[in-house]
Short mmCIF file of C-alpha atoms and ligand atoms in Angstrom, two decimals:
data_model
loop_
_atom_site.label_atom_id
_atom_site.label_comp_id
_atom_site.label_asym_id
_atom_site.label_seq_id
_atom_site.Cartn_x
_atom_site.Cartn_y
_atom_site.Cartn_z
CA MET A 1 262.73 149.49 18.87
CA GLY A 2 263.98 152.96 19.47
CA GLY A 3 264.00 153.69 15.75
CA ARG A 4 260.49 152.40 15.31
CA SER A 5 259.07 154.41 18.14
CA ALA A 6 260.66 157.47 16.62
CA ILE A 7 258.79 156.78 13.39
CA VAL A 8 255.60 156.05 15.25
CA GLY A 9 256.14 159.21 17.20
CA PHE A 10 256.60 161.08 13.96
CA TYR A 11 253.26 160.06 12.48
CA PRO A 12 250.97 162.06 14.74
CA ILE A 13 253.09 165.14 14.08
CA ALA A 14 252.98 164.54 10.35
CA GLN A 15 249.28 163.89 10.49
CA SER A 16 248.53 167.02 12.45
CA TRP A 17 250.77 169.00 10.10
CA ILE A 18 248.82 167.71 7.11
CA PHE A 19 245.62 168.28 9.06
CA LEU A 20 246.60 171.87 9.80
CA GLN A 21 247.43 172.42 6.15
CA THR A 22 244.00 171.19 5.12
CA MET A 23 242.43 173.24 7.90
CA ARG A 24 244.12 176.29 6.53
CA ARG A 25 242.91 175.48 3.07
CA MET A 26 239.23 175.60 3.83
CA VAL A 27 236.64 178.15 2.95
CA LYS A 28 234.80 179.36 6.01
CA ILE A 29 231.09 179.79 5.47
CA PHE A 30 228.96 181.91 7.77
CA PHE A 31 225.20 181.60 7.63
CA ARG A 32 222.98 183.12 10.31
CA GLU A 33 224.53 182.00 13.62
CA SER A 34 226.21 178.93 12.07
CA GLU A 35 229.67 178.43 10.71
CA PHE A 36 230.65 175.74 8.18
CA GLU A 37 233.75 174.82 6.24
CA SER A 38 234.08 173.81 2.65
CA PRO A 39 237.16 172.57 0.78
CA GLY A 40 236.14 175.06 -1.91
CA LYS A 41 236.69 174.72 -5.67
CA ILE A 42 232.95 174.70 -6.24
CA THR A 43 230.63 177.45 -7.34
CA ILE A 44 228.60 179.44 -4.84
CA ARG A 45 225.45 177.95 -6.36
CA GLU A 46 226.78 174.44 -5.67
CA LEU A 47 227.71 175.48 -2.15
CA ILE A 48 224.24 176.91 -1.48
CA LYS A 49 222.53 173.81 -2.87
CA GLY A 50 224.89 171.58 -0.91
CA LEU A 51 223.74 173.26 2.28
CA GLY A 52 220.15 172.49 1.33
CA LEU A 53 219.31 176.14 0.67
CA ASN A 54 217.52 177.66 -2.28
CA PRO A 55 219.75 179.92 -4.44
CA GLN A 56 216.78 182.31 -4.66
CA SER A 57 216.77 182.77 -0.90
CA VAL A 58 220.39 183.66 -0.18
CA LEU A 59 223.09 185.97 -1.45
CA ALA A 60 226.81 185.46 -1.01
CA VAL A 61 229.12 188.16 0.27
CA LYS A 62 232.90 187.88 0.06
CA GLU A 63 235.06 190.44 1.84
CA GLY A 64 232.07 192.74 2.10
CA LYS A 65 231.30 192.52 -1.63
CA LEU A 66 228.36 190.80 -3.27
CA VAL A 67 229.44 187.89 -5.48
CA SER A 68 227.27 186.10 -8.01
CA ASN A 69 226.21 182.48 -7.63
CA GLU A 70 228.37 181.51 -10.59
CA THR A 71 231.55 182.57 -8.80
CA ARG A 72 233.90 179.66 -8.14
CA LEU A 73 235.33 179.44 -4.66
CA GLY A 74 239.05 179.15 -4.12
CA THR A 75 240.36 176.89 -1.39
CA GLU A 76 240.39 179.45 1.38
CA GLY A 77 238.79 182.66 2.54
CA GLU A 78 235.43 183.51 4.01
CA ILE A 79 231.97 183.67 2.53
CA LYS A 80 228.94 185.06 4.29
CA LEU A 81 225.56 183.84 3.12
CA VAL A 82 222.79 186.35 3.69
CA SER A 83 219.20 185.17 3.86
CA VAL A 84 216.95 187.42 1.84
CA ILE A 85 213.57 186.01 2.91
CA SER A 86 211.72 188.13 5.39
CA GLY A 87 208.24 187.63 6.63
CA GLY A 88 205.72 188.19 9.32
CA MET B 1 229.72 177.54 -15.84
CA GLY B 2 231.92 180.59 -15.79
CA VAL B 3 231.06 183.86 -14.11
CA HIS B 4 228.44 185.73 -16.05
CA ARG B 5 229.72 188.98 -17.43
CA CYS B 6 227.86 192.24 -16.90
CA ARG B 7 225.67 192.83 -19.91
CA LYS B 8 226.61 196.51 -19.95
CA CYS B 9 230.35 196.54 -19.39
CA ALA B 10 231.60 192.92 -19.42
CA ALA B 11 233.03 193.16 -15.89
CA ASP B 12 232.32 190.24 -13.53
CA SER B 13 228.67 190.28 -12.60
CA VAL B 14 227.60 190.41 -8.96
CA ILE B 15 224.08 189.25 -9.64
CA ASN B 16 222.41 187.11 -12.23
CA MET B 17 218.65 187.50 -12.69
CA PRO B 18 217.52 184.55 -14.83
CA GLN B 19 213.93 185.83 -14.93
CA HIS B 20 215.20 188.84 -16.90
CA LYS B 21 218.08 186.94 -18.54
CA LEU B 22 220.24 189.67 -17.11
CA ALA B 23 223.55 189.64 -15.24
CA LEU B 24 225.06 192.91 -14.03
CA CYS B 25 228.09 194.28 -12.22
CA GLY B 26 227.55 196.28 -9.02
CA GLU B 27 227.55 199.68 -10.65
CA HIS B 28 225.20 198.72 -13.46
CA PHE B 29 222.95 196.78 -11.10
CA LEU B 30 222.39 199.90 -8.95
CA ALA B 31 221.67 201.96 -12.05
CA TRP B 32 219.25 199.30 -13.34
CA VAL B 33 217.34 199.18 -10.03
CA GLU B 34 217.08 202.96 -9.86
CA LYS B 35 215.95 203.36 -13.45
CA SER B 36 213.41 200.52 -13.14
CA THR B 37 212.03 202.02 -9.93
CA PHE B 38 211.65 205.39 -11.61
CA ASP B 39 209.82 203.81 -14.56
CA PHE B 40 207.56 201.83 -12.22
CA ILE B 41 206.68 204.97 -10.22
CA HIS B 42 205.92 206.80 -13.44
CA LYS B 43 203.95 203.96 -15.04
CA HIS B 44 201.68 203.54 -12.02
CA ARG B 45 201.47 207.28 -11.38
CA MET B 46 202.60 206.79 -7.81
CA PHE B 47 203.75 210.37 -7.24
CA GLU B 48 205.22 213.36 -9.02
CA PRO B 49 208.65 214.95 -8.53
CA GLU B 50 207.12 217.78 -6.49
CA ASP B 51 205.30 215.48 -4.04
CA ARG B 52 206.65 214.95 -0.54
CA VAL B 53 206.80 211.20 0.10
CA LEU B 54 206.81 209.54 3.49
CA VAL B 55 208.71 206.25 3.41
CA ALA B 56 207.78 203.72 6.07
CA VAL B 57 211.12 202.37 7.26
CA SER B 58 211.68 199.36 9.48
CA GLY B 59 215.49 199.26 9.48
CA GLY B 60 215.33 196.32 7.07
CA LYS B 61 216.75 195.92 3.56
CA ASP B 62 213.62 196.76 1.58
CA SER B 63 212.56 199.97 3.27
CA LEU B 64 216.07 201.41 3.61
CA SER B 65 216.83 200.55 -0.02
CA LEU B 66 213.58 202.23 -1.04
CA TRP B 67 214.46 205.38 0.89
CA ALA B 68 217.94 205.43 -0.64
CA ILE B 69 216.61 204.91 -4.17
CA LEU B 70 213.99 207.65 -3.89
CA LEU B 71 216.60 210.11 -2.63
CA LYS B 72 219.00 209.09 -5.37
CA LEU B 73 216.24 209.71 -7.91
CA GLY B 74 215.85 213.21 -6.49
CA PHE B 75 212.48 212.78 -4.78
CA HIS B 76 211.71 214.57 -1.54
CA ALA B 77 211.45 211.50 0.66
CA ASP B 78 211.46 211.47 4.45
CA GLY B 79 211.36 208.40 6.69
CA LEU B 80 208.83 207.21 9.22
CA TYR B 81 209.74 204.62 11.83
CA ILE B 82 206.95 203.15 13.92
CA ASP B 83 208.34 201.82 17.17
CA LEU B 84 206.06 198.88 17.93
CA GLY B 85 207.90 198.04 21.13
CA ILE B 86 208.80 194.52 19.94
CA ASP B 87 211.28 193.14 22.40
CA ASP B 88 210.86 189.43 23.15
CA GLY B 89 214.19 189.44 24.94
CA CYS B 90 216.18 190.58 21.90
CA GLY B 91 215.32 194.30 21.84
CA TYR B 92 214.21 193.99 18.22
CA SER B 93 212.49 197.37 17.87
CA LYS B 94 215.29 199.18 19.67
CA ARG B 95 217.92 197.68 17.41
CA SER B 96 215.85 198.27 14.26
CA VAL B 97 215.38 201.96 15.00
CA ASP B 98 219.15 202.31 15.37
CA TYR B 99 219.60 201.15 11.76
CA ALA B 100 216.92 203.58 10.59
CA ARG B 101 218.56 206.41 12.56
CA LYS B 102 222.00 205.57 11.25
CA PHE B 103 220.74 205.69 7.69
CA ALA B 104 218.84 208.94 8.36
CA GLN B 105 222.04 210.53 9.67
CA SER B 106 223.85 209.56 6.49
CA VAL B 107 221.27 211.39 4.35
CA SER B 108 220.71 214.36 6.65
CA PRO B 109 219.87 217.20 6.05
CA ALA B 110 218.38 216.19 2.69
CA ALA B 111 215.92 213.95 4.50
CA GLU B 112 214.62 213.51 8.03
CA LEU B 113 213.31 210.61 10.07
CA HIS B 114 210.06 210.81 12.03
CA VAL B 115 209.64 208.31 14.85
CA VAL B 116 206.27 207.27 16.26
CA ASP B 117 206.53 205.44 19.58
CA VAL B 118 203.38 203.35 19.94
CA GLY B 119 204.10 202.44 23.57
CA ALA B 120 204.61 206.06 24.62
CA LEU B 121 201.55 207.28 22.69
CA TYR B 122 199.01 204.64 23.62
CA GLY B 123 200.49 203.26 26.83
CA LYS B 124 200.86 199.76 25.41
CA THR B 125 203.24 198.06 22.99
CA VAL B 126 201.87 195.95 20.15
CA ALA B 127 202.57 192.75 22.09
CA GLU B 128 200.68 194.12 25.12
CA LEU B 129 197.74 195.15 22.95
CA ALA B 130 197.69 191.71 21.33
CA ALA B 131 198.09 189.92 24.67
CA ARG B 132 194.62 191.06 25.65
CA ARG B 133 193.13 188.65 23.20
CA ALA B 134 193.56 184.97 22.46
CA GLY B 135 195.19 183.76 19.30
CA GLY B 136 198.96 183.79 19.84
CA ARG B 137 201.39 184.94 17.19
CA LYS B 138 198.86 185.03 14.39
CA LYS B 139 196.81 187.49 16.37
CA LEU B 140 199.89 189.49 17.24
CA CYS B 141 200.80 190.01 13.58
CA SER B 142 197.24 190.92 12.80
CA VAL B 143 197.22 193.53 15.59
CA CYS B 144 200.66 194.71 14.49
CA GLY B 145 199.49 195.19 10.89
CA LEU B 146 196.47 197.14 12.05
CA VAL B 147 198.57 199.41 14.30
CA LYS B 148 201.13 200.03 11.54
CA ARG B 149 198.53 200.95 8.94
CA HIS B 150 196.68 203.26 11.32
CA GLU B 151 199.81 205.02 12.51
CA MET B 152 201.34 205.33 9.04
CA ASN B 153 198.18 206.93 7.77
CA ARG B 154 197.91 209.23 10.79
CA ALA B 155 201.54 210.31 10.51
CA ALA B 156 201.25 211.05 6.77
CA ARG B 157 198.07 213.07 7.36
CA GLU B 158 199.35 215.03 10.30
CA LEU B 159 202.79 215.67 8.85
CA GLY B 160 201.37 216.71 5.48
CA TYR B 161 202.71 214.00 3.16
CA PRO B 162 200.25 213.17 0.38
CA VAL B 163 201.85 209.77 -0.30
CA LEU B 164 203.06 206.92 1.85
CA ALA B 165 205.60 204.55 0.32
CA THR B 166 206.31 201.06 1.69
CA GLY B 167 209.16 198.73 0.80
CA HIS B 168 207.06 195.74 -0.32
CA ASN B 169 208.94 193.67 -2.88
CA LEU B 170 207.61 191.23 -5.45
CA ASP B 171 208.08 188.24 -3.14
CA ASP B 172 205.95 189.96 -0.49
CA GLU B 173 203.27 190.71 -3.04
CA ALA B 174 203.39 187.27 -4.65
CA ALA B 175 203.13 185.59 -1.23
CA VAL B 176 200.05 187.66 -0.28
CA LEU B 177 198.57 186.91 -3.69
CA PHE B 178 199.34 183.19 -3.34
CA GLY B 179 197.79 183.03 0.14
CA ASN B 180 194.68 184.92 -0.90
CA THR B 181 194.33 182.81 -4.06
CA LEU B 182 194.58 179.56 -2.10
CA ARG B 183 191.60 180.72 -0.05
CA TRP B 184 189.92 182.64 -2.90
CA GLU B 185 189.69 185.76 -0.78
CA VAL B 186 188.17 187.81 -3.59
CA GLU B 187 187.60 190.92 -1.49
CA TYR B 188 191.31 191.02 -0.65
CA LEU B 189 192.45 190.07 -4.16
CA VAL B 190 190.53 192.94 -5.67
CA ARG B 191 192.38 195.42 -3.46
CA GLN B 192 195.90 194.14 -4.01
CA ALA B 193 197.85 196.57 -6.14
CA PRO B 194 201.10 198.56 -6.21
CA VAL B 195 199.01 201.71 -5.68
CA LEU B 196 196.26 201.94 -3.09
CA PRO B 197 194.42 205.16 -3.85
CA SER B 198 193.53 207.81 -1.32
CA GLY B 199 189.96 207.95 -0.04
CA GLU B 200 187.55 210.01 2.00
CA HIS B 201 188.27 211.00 5.58
CA GLY B 202 191.98 211.31 5.10
CA LEU B 203 192.79 207.84 3.81
CA MET B 204 196.20 208.53 2.30
CA LYS B 205 197.53 207.14 -0.95
CA ARG B 206 199.88 204.22 -0.38
CA VAL B 207 202.40 203.03 -2.97
CA LYS B 208 204.87 200.18 -3.33
CA PRO B 209 207.64 201.36 -5.68
CA LEU B 210 209.73 198.17 -5.23
CA ALA B 211 206.91 195.74 -6.04
CA ARG B 212 208.60 194.73 -9.29
CA PHE B 213 211.82 193.49 -7.67
CA TYR B 214 212.55 190.10 -6.24
CA GLU B 215 213.55 190.07 -2.61
CA ARG B 216 217.10 189.04 -3.47
CA GLU B 217 217.37 192.16 -5.63
CA THR B 218 216.34 194.55 -2.86
CA ALA B 219 218.81 192.78 -0.54
CA ALA B 220 221.47 192.98 -3.24
CA TYR B 221 220.80 196.69 -3.65
CA ALA B 222 221.35 197.24 0.07
CA ILE B 223 224.56 195.18 0.07
CA VAL B 224 226.06 196.75 -3.06
CA SER B 225 225.28 200.27 -1.87
CA ASN B 226 226.66 199.53 1.62
CA ILE B 227 223.42 200.19 3.43
CA ASP B 228 223.66 198.79 6.92
CA TYR B 229 220.35 197.09 7.69
CA ILE B 230 218.99 194.74 10.34
CA GLU B 231 219.41 191.22 9.02
CA GLU B 232 217.50 189.46 11.76
CA GLU B 233 213.81 189.09 11.38
CA CYS B 234 211.16 190.12 13.85
CA PRO B 235 211.15 187.35 16.51
CA PHE B 236 207.43 186.87 15.90
CA SER B 237 207.90 186.09 12.20
CA LYS B 238 209.21 182.58 12.93
CA GLY B 239 207.02 179.98 11.27
CA ALA B 240 204.89 182.63 9.57
CA THR B 241 202.69 181.42 6.73
CA SER B 242 204.11 184.17 4.53
CA ILE B 243 207.58 182.59 4.78
CA ARG B 244 206.26 179.17 3.81
CA LEU B 245 204.44 180.70 0.85
CA LYS B 246 207.63 182.46 -0.24
CA GLU B 247 209.62 179.25 0.01
CA SER B 248 207.07 177.40 -2.12
CA LEU B 249 207.22 180.12 -4.75
CA ASN B 250 211.01 180.07 -4.68
CA SER B 251 211.05 176.30 -5.27
CA MET B 252 208.98 176.86 -8.38
CA GLU B 253 211.17 179.78 -9.41
CA ILE B 254 214.26 177.57 -9.47
CA GLY B 255 212.61 175.16 -11.93
CA SER B 256 211.17 177.90 -14.10
CA PRO B 257 212.69 181.33 -13.67
CA GLY B 258 210.12 184.10 -13.88
CA THR B 259 207.32 182.17 -12.14
CA LYS B 260 206.90 184.78 -9.40
CA LEU B 261 207.14 187.68 -11.82
CA ASN B 262 204.52 186.14 -14.12
CA PHE B 263 202.23 185.21 -11.27
CA TYR B 264 202.14 188.75 -9.93
CA PHE B 265 202.06 190.71 -13.17
CA SER B 266 199.54 188.50 -14.92
CA PHE B 267 197.35 188.88 -11.81
CA LEU B 268 197.64 192.69 -12.07
CA ARG B 269 196.69 192.54 -15.75
CA ALA B 270 193.75 190.24 -15.06
CA ARG B 271 192.61 192.45 -12.21
CA LYS B 272 192.81 195.51 -14.42
CA SER B 273 190.78 193.79 -17.11
CA GLY B 274 188.01 193.33 -14.54
CA ILE B 275 188.01 189.67 -13.52
CA PHE B 276 186.67 190.66 -10.10
CA PRO B 277 183.49 192.56 -10.87
CA GLY B 278 181.32 194.09 -8.18
CA CYS B 279 183.92 194.23 -5.43
CA GLU B 280 183.81 197.93 -4.77
CA ARG B 281 185.48 199.38 -1.74
CA PRO B 282 182.83 199.93 0.93
CA ALA B 283 181.87 203.55 1.63
CA LEU B 284 184.17 205.05 4.25
CA LYS B 285 183.10 206.77 7.42
CA ALA B 286 185.12 208.87 9.85
CA CYS B 287 186.02 207.18 13.15
CA GLU B 288 184.26 208.96 16.01
CA LYS B 289 187.43 209.07 18.05
CA CYS B 290 190.44 209.53 15.76
CA GLY B 291 188.63 210.80 12.67
CA GLN B 292 190.44 208.38 10.34
CA ALA B 293 188.68 206.46 7.60
CA THR B 294 186.92 203.25 8.57
CA ALA B 295 184.32 200.99 7.00
CA ILE B 296 182.52 200.39 10.28
CA PRO B 297 180.31 202.92 12.08
CA GLY B 298 181.46 204.28 15.44
CA LEU B 299 185.04 203.61 16.41
CA CYS B 300 187.59 202.28 13.95
CA ALA B 301 189.30 198.93 14.65
CA PHE B 302 192.39 200.69 15.95
CA CYS B 303 190.48 202.84 18.44
CA ARG B 304 188.54 199.82 19.64
CA LEU B 305 191.85 198.05 20.13
CA THR B 306 193.47 200.86 22.09
CA ASP B 307 190.41 202.03 24.01
CA PRO B 308 190.98 200.82 27.59
CA GLU B 309 187.28 200.42 28.31
CA ILE B 310 186.48 198.39 25.24
CA ALA B 311 189.72 196.43 25.57
CA SER B 312 188.90 195.41 29.12
CA GLY B 313 185.57 194.06 27.87
CA ARG B 314 184.93 191.61 25.08
CA GLU B 315 185.15 191.70 21.29
CA ASN B 316 187.17 193.17 18.44
CA ASP B 317 189.50 190.84 16.69
CA GLY B 318 191.50 193.64 15.11
CA GLN B 319 190.82 192.17 11.68
CA GLU B 320 188.92 195.01 10.17
CA GLY B 321 191.76 197.39 9.40
CA LEU B 322 191.51 200.28 7.03
CA PRO B 323 189.54 199.45 3.94
CA GLY B 324 191.44 199.92 0.75
CA LEU B 325 194.51 198.41 2.31
CA GLU B 326 195.20 194.72 2.49
CA ASN B 327 193.72 192.53 5.11
CA ALA B 328 195.33 192.16 8.47
CA SER B 329 195.37 188.39 8.33
CA GLU B 330 198.52 186.40 8.85
CA THR B 331 199.39 186.54 5.18
CA ASP B 332 199.43 190.29 5.36
CA ILE B 333 203.13 190.87 5.25
CA SER B 334 202.73 194.59 5.33
CA ARG B 335 205.52 194.85 7.80
CA LEU B 336 207.10 198.19 7.13
S1 LIG C 1 206.33 189.56 12.22
FE1 LIG C 1 205.79 191.55 11.30
S2 LIG C 1 203.59 191.75 11.63
FE2 LIG C 1 204.33 190.13 13.04
S3 LIG C 1 204.80 191.19 14.94
FE3 LIG C 1 206.68 191.14 13.78
S4 LIG C 1 206.70 193.09 12.64
FE4 LIG C 1 204.61 192.77 13.37
ZN1 LIG C 2 228.74 196.66 -15.69
ZN1 LIG C 3 189.79 205.57 15.26
#
């Protein structure tokens, strides 16, 4: 029984370790006041479309630099999406 | 699809413009925008190298990019910020002027910023002026447009700038065109152009040197050249018709790149070839109070709006505006 509970006890730790690893390997997306996460490995265009936005209406900025919609995301880092539509 | 390479130098591109079949790196993108602006100014005879140009700046991406581009091209361009007193709990005007000031400091002493404070001058902010009449946000933007046009013109006249430049981009122009076409507003269509000529009674020439660029290009210019601009929109722009029109145009653009460009430039060609005959600008008169050009006898729409006696009474919907400039309806996105 003791051995089993040790294994059972181990699972949550293992799970949270794996969870933390995946957490770390996420791309953080900032858009207006919202924050999202993406596992990455997709292009910025795919990311923008996946968020239901029009690629004409937003630009992507990575580490302060403009990046084109064809850029493929890695598995971590931060991307800021800037809305370009203004009106009034 | 791999990253598009810059057409000029084969580095990674930062922007791809399918409507021009052109992808460029940051450096070549800036050079392309500057050269294209210069050609557009020249082609439409907007102003000459010796002219002093007053750039209407709002603290946003378009107007600050325009100011930066004109200075980079060697023009004598100063800025004009009109403080409309827009607050709505977020201090919008106060924060916007900070961006304009910050940019002005970075280009001083080559250029200076003039600030017109509407509240201090006329005792009422734009929202307070608009609050006197029914109509909600739509009315507010209409009043705001009227105030901006009047004050821009007055500032250019009094400060001795023969030309006023605004940061309107192609999306702004296409949205106005789309809105006016949907309602067949011929009298507004006939006056829509990248150059609005000067007229009698001190109506100053107004030009839109960025009217050939998509909005994402003016934003990209600001980002690539590290111009710090206000990203938030005016709190009163939420739900504006102009935004819906832009979104519709952008949906079409995705399916067929170049839709917006074609829409606007084929309109300009058609207009030039005379598809709107007999829509002359009405003869201008001088306003009895401020002396600025107006199509109506007596006081101009702005003076009727700001006159405390008239304002406490009935009338004036603030729609009249300065002839020769676009209408002050909701689709008028002539924000600075
Ligand atoms: S949205 Fe534009 S026109 Fe309307 S109040 Fe704001 S700045 Fe003025
Ligand atoms: Zn290049
Ligand atoms: Zn007047």
